[in-house]
Short mmCIF file of C-alpha atoms and ligand atoms in Angstrom, two decimals:
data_model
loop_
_atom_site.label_atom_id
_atom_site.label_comp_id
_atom_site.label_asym_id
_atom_site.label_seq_id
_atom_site.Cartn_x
_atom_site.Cartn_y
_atom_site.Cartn_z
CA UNK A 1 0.00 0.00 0.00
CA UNK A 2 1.27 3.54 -1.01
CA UNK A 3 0.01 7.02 0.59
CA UNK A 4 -0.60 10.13 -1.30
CA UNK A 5 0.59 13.49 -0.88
CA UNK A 6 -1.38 16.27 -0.77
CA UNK A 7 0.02 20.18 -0.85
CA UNK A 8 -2.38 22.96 0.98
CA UNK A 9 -1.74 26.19 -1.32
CA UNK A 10 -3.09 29.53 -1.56
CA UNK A 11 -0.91 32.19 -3.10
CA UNK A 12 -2.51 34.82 -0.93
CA UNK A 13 -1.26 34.76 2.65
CA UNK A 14 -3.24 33.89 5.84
CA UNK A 15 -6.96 32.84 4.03
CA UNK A 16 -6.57 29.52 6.03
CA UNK A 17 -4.07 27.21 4.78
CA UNK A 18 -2.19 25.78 8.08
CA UNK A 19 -5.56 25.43 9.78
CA UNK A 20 -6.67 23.60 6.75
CA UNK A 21 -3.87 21.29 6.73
CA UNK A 22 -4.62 20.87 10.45
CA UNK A 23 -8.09 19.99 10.61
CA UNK A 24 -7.59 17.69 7.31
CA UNK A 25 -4.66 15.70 8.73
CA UNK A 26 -6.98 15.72 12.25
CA UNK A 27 -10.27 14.31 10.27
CA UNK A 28 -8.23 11.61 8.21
CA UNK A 29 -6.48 10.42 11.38
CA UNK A 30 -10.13 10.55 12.61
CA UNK A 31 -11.03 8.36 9.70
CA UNK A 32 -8.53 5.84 10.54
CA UNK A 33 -5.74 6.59 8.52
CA UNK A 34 -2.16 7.07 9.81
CA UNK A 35 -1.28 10.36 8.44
CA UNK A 36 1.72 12.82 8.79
CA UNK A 37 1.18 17.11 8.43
CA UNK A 38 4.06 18.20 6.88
CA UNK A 39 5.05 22.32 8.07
CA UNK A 40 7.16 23.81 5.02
CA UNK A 41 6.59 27.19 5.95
CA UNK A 42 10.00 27.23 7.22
CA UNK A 43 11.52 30.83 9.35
CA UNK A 44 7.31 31.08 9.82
CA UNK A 45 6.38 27.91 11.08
CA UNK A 46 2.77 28.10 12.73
CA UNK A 47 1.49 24.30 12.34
CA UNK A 48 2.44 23.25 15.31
CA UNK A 49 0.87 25.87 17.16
CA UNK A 50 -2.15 25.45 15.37
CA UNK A 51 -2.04 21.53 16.66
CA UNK A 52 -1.21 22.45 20.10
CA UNK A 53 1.97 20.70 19.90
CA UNK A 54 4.73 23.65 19.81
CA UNK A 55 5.95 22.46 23.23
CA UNK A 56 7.39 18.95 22.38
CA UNK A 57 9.31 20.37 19.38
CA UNK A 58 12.78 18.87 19.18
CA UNK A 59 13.89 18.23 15.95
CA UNK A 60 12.41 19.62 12.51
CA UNK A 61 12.59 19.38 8.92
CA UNK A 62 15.76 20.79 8.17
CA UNK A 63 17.56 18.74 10.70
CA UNK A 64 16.21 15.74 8.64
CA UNK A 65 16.95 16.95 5.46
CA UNK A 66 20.59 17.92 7.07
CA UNK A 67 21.13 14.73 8.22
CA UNK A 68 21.02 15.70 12.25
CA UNK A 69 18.22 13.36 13.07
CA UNK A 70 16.50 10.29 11.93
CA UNK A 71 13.49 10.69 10.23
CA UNK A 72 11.08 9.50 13.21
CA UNK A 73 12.66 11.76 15.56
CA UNK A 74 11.65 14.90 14.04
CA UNK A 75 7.93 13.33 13.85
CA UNK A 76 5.55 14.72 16.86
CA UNK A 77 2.86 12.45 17.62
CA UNK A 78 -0.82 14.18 18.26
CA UNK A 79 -2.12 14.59 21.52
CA UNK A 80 -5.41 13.07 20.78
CA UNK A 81 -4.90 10.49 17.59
CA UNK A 82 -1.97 7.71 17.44
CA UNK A 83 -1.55 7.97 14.50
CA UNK A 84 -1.24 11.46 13.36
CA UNK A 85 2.45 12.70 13.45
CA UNK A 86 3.37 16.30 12.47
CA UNK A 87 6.96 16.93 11.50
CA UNK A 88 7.13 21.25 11.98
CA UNK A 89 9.16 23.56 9.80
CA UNK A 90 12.46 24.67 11.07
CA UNK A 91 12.29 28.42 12.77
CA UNK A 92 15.82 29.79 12.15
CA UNK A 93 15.96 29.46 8.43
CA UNK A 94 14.59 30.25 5.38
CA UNK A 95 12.88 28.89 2.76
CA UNK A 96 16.05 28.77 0.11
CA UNK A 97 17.88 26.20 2.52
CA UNK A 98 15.98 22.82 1.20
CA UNK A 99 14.89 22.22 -2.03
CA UNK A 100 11.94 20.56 -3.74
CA UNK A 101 14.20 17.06 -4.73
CA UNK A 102 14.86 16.55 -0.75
CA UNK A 103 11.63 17.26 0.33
CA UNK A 104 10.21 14.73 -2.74
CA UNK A 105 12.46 12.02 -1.44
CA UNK A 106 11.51 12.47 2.16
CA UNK A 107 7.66 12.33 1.29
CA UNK A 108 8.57 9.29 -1.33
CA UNK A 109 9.76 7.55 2.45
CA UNK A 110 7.02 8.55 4.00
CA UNK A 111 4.05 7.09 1.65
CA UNK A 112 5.73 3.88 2.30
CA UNK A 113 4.31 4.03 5.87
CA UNK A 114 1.33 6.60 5.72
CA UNK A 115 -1.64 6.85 4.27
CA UNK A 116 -1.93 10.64 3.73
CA UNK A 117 0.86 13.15 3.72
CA UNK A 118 -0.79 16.81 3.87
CA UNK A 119 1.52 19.87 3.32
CA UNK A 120 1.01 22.99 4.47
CA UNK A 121 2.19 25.34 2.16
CA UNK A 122 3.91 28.69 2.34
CA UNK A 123 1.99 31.99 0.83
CA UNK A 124 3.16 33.38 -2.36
CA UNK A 125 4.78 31.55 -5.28
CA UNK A 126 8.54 31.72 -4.80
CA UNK A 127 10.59 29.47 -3.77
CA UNK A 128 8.69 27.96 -0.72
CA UNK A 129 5.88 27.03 -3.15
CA UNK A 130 8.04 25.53 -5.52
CA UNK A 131 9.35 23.43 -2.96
CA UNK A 132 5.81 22.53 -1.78
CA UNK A 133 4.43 21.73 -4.84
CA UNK A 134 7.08 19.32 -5.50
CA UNK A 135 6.03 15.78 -3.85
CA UNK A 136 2.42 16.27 -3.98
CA UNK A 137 0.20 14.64 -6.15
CA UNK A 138 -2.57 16.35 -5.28
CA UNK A 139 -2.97 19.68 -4.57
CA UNK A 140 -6.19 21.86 -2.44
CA UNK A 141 -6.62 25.54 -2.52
CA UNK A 142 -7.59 27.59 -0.64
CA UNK A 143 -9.06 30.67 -1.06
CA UNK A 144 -11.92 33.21 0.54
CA UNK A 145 -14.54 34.74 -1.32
CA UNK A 146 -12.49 37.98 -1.92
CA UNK A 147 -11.42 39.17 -5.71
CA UNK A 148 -7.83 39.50 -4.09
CA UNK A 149 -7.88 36.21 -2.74
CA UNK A 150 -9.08 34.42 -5.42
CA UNK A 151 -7.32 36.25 -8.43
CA UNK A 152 -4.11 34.33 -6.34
CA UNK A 153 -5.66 31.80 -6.74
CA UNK A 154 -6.26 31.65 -10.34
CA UNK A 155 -2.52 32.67 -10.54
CA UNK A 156 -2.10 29.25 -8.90
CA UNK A 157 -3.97 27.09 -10.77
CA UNK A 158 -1.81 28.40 -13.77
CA UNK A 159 1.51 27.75 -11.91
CA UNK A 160 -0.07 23.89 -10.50
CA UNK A 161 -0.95 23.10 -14.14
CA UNK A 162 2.25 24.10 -15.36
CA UNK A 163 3.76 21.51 -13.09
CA UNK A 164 1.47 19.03 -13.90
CA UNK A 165 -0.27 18.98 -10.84
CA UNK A 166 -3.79 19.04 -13.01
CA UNK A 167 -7.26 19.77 -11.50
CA UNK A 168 -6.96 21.51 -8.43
CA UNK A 169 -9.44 21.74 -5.87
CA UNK A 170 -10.98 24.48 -4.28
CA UNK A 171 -11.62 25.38 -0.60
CA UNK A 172 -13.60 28.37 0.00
CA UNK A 173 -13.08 29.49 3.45
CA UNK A 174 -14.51 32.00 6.17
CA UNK A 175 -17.44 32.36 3.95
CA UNK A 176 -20.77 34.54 5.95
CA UNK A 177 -23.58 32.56 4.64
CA UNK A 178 -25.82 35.73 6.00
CA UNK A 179 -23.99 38.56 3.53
CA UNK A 180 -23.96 35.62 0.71
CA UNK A 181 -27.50 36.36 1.33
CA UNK A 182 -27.52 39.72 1.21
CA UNK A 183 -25.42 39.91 -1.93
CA UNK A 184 -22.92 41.26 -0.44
CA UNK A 185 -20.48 38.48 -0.79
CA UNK A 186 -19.52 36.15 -4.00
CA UNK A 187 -21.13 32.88 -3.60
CA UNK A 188 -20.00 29.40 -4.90
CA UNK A 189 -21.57 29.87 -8.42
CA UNK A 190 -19.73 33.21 -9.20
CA UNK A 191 -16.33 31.27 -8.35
CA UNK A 192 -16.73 28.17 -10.50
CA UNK A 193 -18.35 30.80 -13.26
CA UNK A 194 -14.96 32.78 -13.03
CA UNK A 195 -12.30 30.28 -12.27
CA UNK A 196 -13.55 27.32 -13.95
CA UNK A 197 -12.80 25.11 -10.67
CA UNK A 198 -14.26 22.31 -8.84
CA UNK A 199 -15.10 22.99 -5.50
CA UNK A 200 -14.01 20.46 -2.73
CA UNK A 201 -15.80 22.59 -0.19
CA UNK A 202 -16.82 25.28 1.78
CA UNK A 203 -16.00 26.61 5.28
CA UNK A 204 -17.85 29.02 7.21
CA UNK A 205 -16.26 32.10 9.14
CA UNK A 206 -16.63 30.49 12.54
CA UNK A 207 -16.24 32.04 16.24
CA UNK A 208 -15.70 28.38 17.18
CA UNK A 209 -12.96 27.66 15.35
CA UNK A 210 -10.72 30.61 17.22
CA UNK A 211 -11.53 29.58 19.98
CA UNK A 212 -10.62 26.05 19.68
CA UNK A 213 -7.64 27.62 17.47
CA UNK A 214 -6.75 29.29 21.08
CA UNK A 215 -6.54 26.24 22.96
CA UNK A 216 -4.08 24.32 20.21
CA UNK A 217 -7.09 21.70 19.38
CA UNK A 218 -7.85 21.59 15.56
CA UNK A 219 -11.73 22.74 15.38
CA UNK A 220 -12.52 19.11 13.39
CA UNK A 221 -12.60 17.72 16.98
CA UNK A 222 -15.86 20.37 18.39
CA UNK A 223 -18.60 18.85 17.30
CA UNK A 224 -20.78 21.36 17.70
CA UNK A 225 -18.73 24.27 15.69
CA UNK A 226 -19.67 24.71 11.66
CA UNK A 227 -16.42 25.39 10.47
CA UNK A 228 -15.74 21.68 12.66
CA UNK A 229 -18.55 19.78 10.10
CA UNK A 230 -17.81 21.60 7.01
CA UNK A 231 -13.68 20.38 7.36
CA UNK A 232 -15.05 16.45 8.21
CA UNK A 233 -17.37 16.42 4.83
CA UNK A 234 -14.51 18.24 3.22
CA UNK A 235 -12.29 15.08 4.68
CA UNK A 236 -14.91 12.44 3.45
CA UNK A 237 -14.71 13.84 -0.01
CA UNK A 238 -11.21 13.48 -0.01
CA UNK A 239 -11.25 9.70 1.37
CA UNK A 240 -13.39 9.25 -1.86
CA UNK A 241 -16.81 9.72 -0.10
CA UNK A 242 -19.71 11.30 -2.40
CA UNK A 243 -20.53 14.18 0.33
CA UNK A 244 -22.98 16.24 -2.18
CA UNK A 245 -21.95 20.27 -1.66
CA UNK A 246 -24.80 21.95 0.43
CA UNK A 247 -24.99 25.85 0.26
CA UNK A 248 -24.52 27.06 3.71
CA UNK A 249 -27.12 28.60 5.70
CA UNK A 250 -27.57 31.07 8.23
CA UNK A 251 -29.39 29.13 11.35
CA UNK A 252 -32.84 28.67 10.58
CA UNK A 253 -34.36 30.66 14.08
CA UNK A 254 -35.82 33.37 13.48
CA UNK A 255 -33.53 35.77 15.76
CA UNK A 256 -30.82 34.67 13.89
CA UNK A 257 -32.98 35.88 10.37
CA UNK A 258 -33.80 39.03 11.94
CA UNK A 259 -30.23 39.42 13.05
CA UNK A 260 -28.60 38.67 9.47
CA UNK A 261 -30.88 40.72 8.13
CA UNK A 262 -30.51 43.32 10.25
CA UNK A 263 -26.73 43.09 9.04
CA UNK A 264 -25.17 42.30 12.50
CA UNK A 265 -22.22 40.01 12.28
CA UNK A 266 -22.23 37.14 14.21
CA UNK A 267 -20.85 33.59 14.10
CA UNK A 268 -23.45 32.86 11.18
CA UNK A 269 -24.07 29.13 12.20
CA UNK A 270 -25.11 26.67 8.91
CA UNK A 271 -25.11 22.81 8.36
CA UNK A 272 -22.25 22.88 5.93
CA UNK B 1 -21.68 35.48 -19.64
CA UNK B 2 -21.59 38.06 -17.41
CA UNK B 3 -24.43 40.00 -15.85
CA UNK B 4 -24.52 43.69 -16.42
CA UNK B 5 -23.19 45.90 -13.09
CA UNK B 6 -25.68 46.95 -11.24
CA UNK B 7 -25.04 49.50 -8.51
CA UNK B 8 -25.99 48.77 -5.26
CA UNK B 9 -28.96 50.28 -3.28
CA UNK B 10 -28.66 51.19 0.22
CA UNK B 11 -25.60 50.05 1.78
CA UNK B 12 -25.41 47.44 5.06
CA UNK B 13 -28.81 47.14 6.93
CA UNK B 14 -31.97 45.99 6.13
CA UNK B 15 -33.61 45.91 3.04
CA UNK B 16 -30.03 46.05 1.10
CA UNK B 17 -31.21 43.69 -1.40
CA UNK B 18 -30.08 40.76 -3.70
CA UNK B 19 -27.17 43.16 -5.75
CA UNK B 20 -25.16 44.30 -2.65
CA UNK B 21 -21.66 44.50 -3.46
CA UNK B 22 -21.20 41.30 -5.16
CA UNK B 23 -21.97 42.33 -8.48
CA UNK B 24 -19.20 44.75 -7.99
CA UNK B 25 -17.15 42.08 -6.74
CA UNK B 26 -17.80 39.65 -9.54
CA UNK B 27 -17.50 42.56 -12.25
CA UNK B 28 -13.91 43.67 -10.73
CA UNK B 29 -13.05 39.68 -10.39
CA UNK B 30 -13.67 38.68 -13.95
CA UNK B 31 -11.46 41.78 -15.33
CA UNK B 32 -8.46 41.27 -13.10
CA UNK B 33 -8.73 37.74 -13.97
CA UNK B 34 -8.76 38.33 -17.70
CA UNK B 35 -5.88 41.10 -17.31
CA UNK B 36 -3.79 38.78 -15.55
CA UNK B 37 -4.51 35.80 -17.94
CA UNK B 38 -4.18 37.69 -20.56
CA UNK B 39 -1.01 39.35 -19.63
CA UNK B 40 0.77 35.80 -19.02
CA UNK B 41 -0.72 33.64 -21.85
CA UNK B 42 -0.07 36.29 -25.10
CA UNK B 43 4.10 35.70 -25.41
CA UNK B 44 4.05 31.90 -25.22
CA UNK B 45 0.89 31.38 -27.56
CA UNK B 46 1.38 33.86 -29.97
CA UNK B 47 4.86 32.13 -30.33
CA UNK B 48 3.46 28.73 -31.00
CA UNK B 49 0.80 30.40 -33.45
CA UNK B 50 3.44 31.83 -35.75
CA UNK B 51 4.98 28.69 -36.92
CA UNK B 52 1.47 26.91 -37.34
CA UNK B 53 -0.28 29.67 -38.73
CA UNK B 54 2.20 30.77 -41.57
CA UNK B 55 2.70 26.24 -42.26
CA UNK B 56 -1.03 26.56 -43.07
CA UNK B 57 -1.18 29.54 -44.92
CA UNK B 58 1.50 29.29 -47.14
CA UNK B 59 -0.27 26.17 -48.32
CA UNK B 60 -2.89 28.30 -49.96
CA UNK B 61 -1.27 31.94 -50.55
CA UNK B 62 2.64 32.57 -51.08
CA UNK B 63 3.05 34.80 -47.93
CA UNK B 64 6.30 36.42 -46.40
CA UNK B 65 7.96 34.50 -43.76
CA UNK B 66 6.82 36.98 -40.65
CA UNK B 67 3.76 37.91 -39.88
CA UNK B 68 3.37 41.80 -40.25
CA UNK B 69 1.32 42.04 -36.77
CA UNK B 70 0.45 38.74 -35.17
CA UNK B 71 -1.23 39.50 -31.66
CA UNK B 72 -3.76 39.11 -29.16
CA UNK B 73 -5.66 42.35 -28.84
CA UNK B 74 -8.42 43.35 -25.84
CA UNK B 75 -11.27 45.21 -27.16
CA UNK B 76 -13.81 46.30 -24.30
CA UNK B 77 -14.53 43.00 -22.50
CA UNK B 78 -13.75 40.85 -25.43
CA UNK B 79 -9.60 39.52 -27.13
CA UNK B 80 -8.84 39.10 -30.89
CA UNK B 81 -6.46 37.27 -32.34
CA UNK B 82 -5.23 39.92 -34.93
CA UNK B 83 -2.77 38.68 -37.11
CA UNK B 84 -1.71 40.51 -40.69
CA UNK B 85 0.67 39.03 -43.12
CA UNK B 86 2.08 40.10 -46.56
CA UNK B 87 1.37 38.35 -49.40
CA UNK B 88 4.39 38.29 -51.22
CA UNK B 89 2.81 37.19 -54.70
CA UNK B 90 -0.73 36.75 -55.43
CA UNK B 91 -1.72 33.29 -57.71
CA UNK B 92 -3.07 33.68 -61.13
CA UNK B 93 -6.59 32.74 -60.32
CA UNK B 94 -7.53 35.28 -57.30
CA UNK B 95 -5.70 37.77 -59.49
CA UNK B 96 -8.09 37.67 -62.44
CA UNK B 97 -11.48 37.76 -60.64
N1 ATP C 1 -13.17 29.69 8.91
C1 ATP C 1 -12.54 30.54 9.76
N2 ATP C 1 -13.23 31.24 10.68
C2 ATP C 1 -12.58 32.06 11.54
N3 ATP C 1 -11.26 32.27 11.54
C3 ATP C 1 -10.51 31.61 10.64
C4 ATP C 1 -11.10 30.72 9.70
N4 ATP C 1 -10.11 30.21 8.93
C5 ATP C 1 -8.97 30.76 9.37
N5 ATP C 1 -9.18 31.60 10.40
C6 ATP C 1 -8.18 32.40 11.11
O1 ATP C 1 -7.47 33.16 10.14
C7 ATP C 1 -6.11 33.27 10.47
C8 ATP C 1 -5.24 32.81 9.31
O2 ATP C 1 -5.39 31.40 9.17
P1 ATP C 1 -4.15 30.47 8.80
O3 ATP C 1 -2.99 30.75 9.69
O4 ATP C 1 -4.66 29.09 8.74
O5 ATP C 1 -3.85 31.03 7.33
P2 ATP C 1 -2.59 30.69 6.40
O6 ATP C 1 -3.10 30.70 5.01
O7 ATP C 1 -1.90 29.48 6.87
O8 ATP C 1 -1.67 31.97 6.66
P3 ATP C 1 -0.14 32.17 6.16
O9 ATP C 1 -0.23 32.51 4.71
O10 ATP C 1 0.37 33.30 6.99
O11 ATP C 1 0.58 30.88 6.40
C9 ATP C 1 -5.91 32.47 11.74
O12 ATP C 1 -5.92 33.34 12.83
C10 ATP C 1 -7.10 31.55 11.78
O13 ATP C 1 -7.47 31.19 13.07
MG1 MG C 2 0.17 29.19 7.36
#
C-alpha cells in the first residue's frame, strides 16, 4: 500500500491554509488513517501551534533533510490520535535552505508508511511554493470569497498546471452565509463561473474555530462548531466519499434571520 | 456570460437587497482575472501560433515569412487574435477575378 501526498496552497497569505492542513490531517487520522502534516513554511512555522503541539518540538525538517536526526525523531505524535504525526518547519531558516528534490524524497519515504501526507504550504509563489508543490500529487486551494484572494488563486492554478499537478481543488473558506444572502459576498456559483474550478468545499467564518484555534485543538474535533462539520465532509470527499456540496445557511431561528438581516455580524451558524 | 453591473442600493442594513456588493465584486473579479490571464498567456501562444499559422497559410497563398502584426488584442470586455501578413505574390486565379 502507497500514501498520497497532498500540498495545501493559496498564493494569498493567511486565508486559512495551516488550519486547513490541520483539521484535514486531524479528520483523516479521525477516519482511521495514519497520516503525517508536513510544516514547510520554514523561518514562519505556525502548524504546530495550530495543533497544540509547539511544546514537544525537538527536531524539525531541516535537521532531517541535514542529516542531524533520523526521520522518526523529528515526527511529533498528536495529543489526541496515534496515528497522526506532524513533522514542523524549522524556525531559524529560510525557505532557500531545502529544495523541492529533498523534500520529494523524504515524502517518497514517507508514503511507504502513511496513508496521507498533507503539506502545508507557504503563501506566495517563490521558492517555498516551488518546494511545496514538489512531492504532492494532489494539490487543495484555498481561497476566501475575496477578488484578491481568489485572483491568487487563479494565478495558482496556472503555476499547479504548469507543473502538472492538473485539476486543483478548491476550498472556500470564512465564507458569511448571512452577507452571501444579502449579496454582499460572492457565492460558490460566481467562483466556479470565473475560475472554472471544482469545488471540494466550503467553510464558514466560525467564532468556534478561534476559539478552539486558542486552545491548540484543531476545530474538526468540536462537534458542535460549523467550520468543525464543514472540514469532516470536506475530509470524506477526499477519502473518496460522495458528500454532495450543500450551500450554507444562516441558522434557521428566526432571531438569527432578523439578526442577518438586520446586518449584525455574528458567528453565522449553517449545516455545511 | 456576465451580468450587467448593477449599482448597489442602500448600503449594510436591512432591506439592502439581492445586488449588494457582489456584483461589484464579480465585475472587478472577472477583469483582473482576464488582465492577468491575458497578460501571461499572449508571449508563449502567440509564439506557437506563428509557426502553425504561416505552415497553413503558405499552403494556400505565397506569404512572407513573418507575420506583419500577429497578436492578441483586448477590445472592451472581449480579445482578438489579430494577425496581418504580406502576401508576397498573389496566384493567377484570385488575381483575375
Ligand atoms: N473559517 C474561519 N473562521 C474564523 N477564523 C478563521 C477561519 N479560517 C482561518 N481563520 C483564522 O485566520 C487566520 C489565518 O489562518 P491560517 O494561519 O490558517 O492562514 P494561512 O493561510 O496558513 O496563513 P499564512 O499565509 O500566513 O501561512 C488564523 O488566525 C485563523 O485562526
Ligand atoms: Mg500558514
Amino acid at each position: 500500500m502507497k500514501g498520497k501526498t497532498i500540498v495545501i496552497t493559496s498564493g494569498k497569505g493567511g486565508v486559512g491554509k495551516t488550519t486547513t492542513t490541520a483539521n484535514i490531517g486531524t479528520g483523516l487520522a479521525l477516519r482511521g488513517h495514519r497520516v503525517v502534516v508536513l510544516d514547510t513554511d520554514i523561518g514562519l512555522r505556525n502548524l504546530d501551534v495550530v495543533m497544540g503541539l509547539e511544546n514537544r518540538i525537538v527536531y524539525d525538517l531541516v535537521d532531517v533533510i541535514e542529516g542531524r536526526c533520523k526521520l522518526s525523531q523529528a515526527m511529533i505524535r498528536d495529543k489526541h490520535l496515534p496515528e497522526l504525526y506532524l513533522i514542523p518547519a524549522a524556525q531559524t531558516r529560510d525557505k532557500n535552505c531545502i529544495n523541492s528534490e529533498q523534500l520529494t524524497d523524504l515524502c517518497r519515504n514517507l508514503e511507504l508508511e502513511f496513508d496521507y501526507i498533507i503539506i502545508d504550504c507557504p503563501a506566495g509563489i517563490e521558492q517555498g511554493f516551488r518546494n511545496a508543490i514538489g512531492p504532492a500529487q494532489e494539490a487543495i486551494i484555498v481561497t476566501t470569497p475575496e477578488v484578491s484572494a481568489l485572483r491568487d488563486a487563479d494565478r495558482v492554478i496556472g503555476l499547479l498546471e504548469a507543473s502538472e499537478l492538473h485539476r486543483p481543488k478548491l476550498i472556500i473558506n470564512r465564507i458569511r452565509p448571512g452577507m452571501v444572502k444579502r449579496g454582499d459576498m460572492l457565492d460558490k456559483d460566481d467562483i466556479v463561473d470565473l475560475l472554472a474550478v471544482e469545488i471540494l468545499g466550503m467553510v464558514p467564518a466560525d467564532d468556534r474555530l478561534i476559539t478552539a484555534t486558542n486552545q491548540g485543538v484543531p476545530v474538526i474535533h468540536d462537534k458542535k462548531a460549523p467550520s468543525g462539520l464543514a472540514f469532516s465532509r470536506i475530509t470524506a470527499r477526499i477519502d473518496g466519499d460522495d458528500v454532495p456540496l450543500m450551500d450554507l445557511e444562516p441558522k434557521g431561528g428566526l432571531m438569527d434571520r432578523v439578526r442577518y438581516l438586520m446586518g449584525i455580524n455574528r458567528s453565522e451558524y449553517t449545516h455545511a | 456570460m456576465l451580468s450587467k453591473l448593477r449599482r448597489p442600493r442602500g448600503r449594510e442594513g436591512i432591506g439592502s437587497g439581492p445586488d449588494g456588493s457582489r456584483s461589484i465584486a464579480r465585475e472587478r473579479l472577472y477583469n483582473a482575472l482576464n488582465r492577468d490571464r491575458y497578460d501571461l498567456l499572449a508571449p508563449d501562444v502567440v509564439e506557437s501560433l506563428r509557426r502553425d499559422l504561416l505552415n497553413v497559410i503558405s499552403r494556400h497563398l505565397e506569404v512572407d515569412d513573418q507575420f506583419h502584426e500577429l497578436e492578441i488584442q483586448r477590445k472592451d470586455d472581449s480579445f482578438y487574435l489579430v494577425a496581418s501578413v504580406r502576401i508576397s505574390s498573389l496566384p493567377r486565379w484570385a488575381a483575375v477575378s
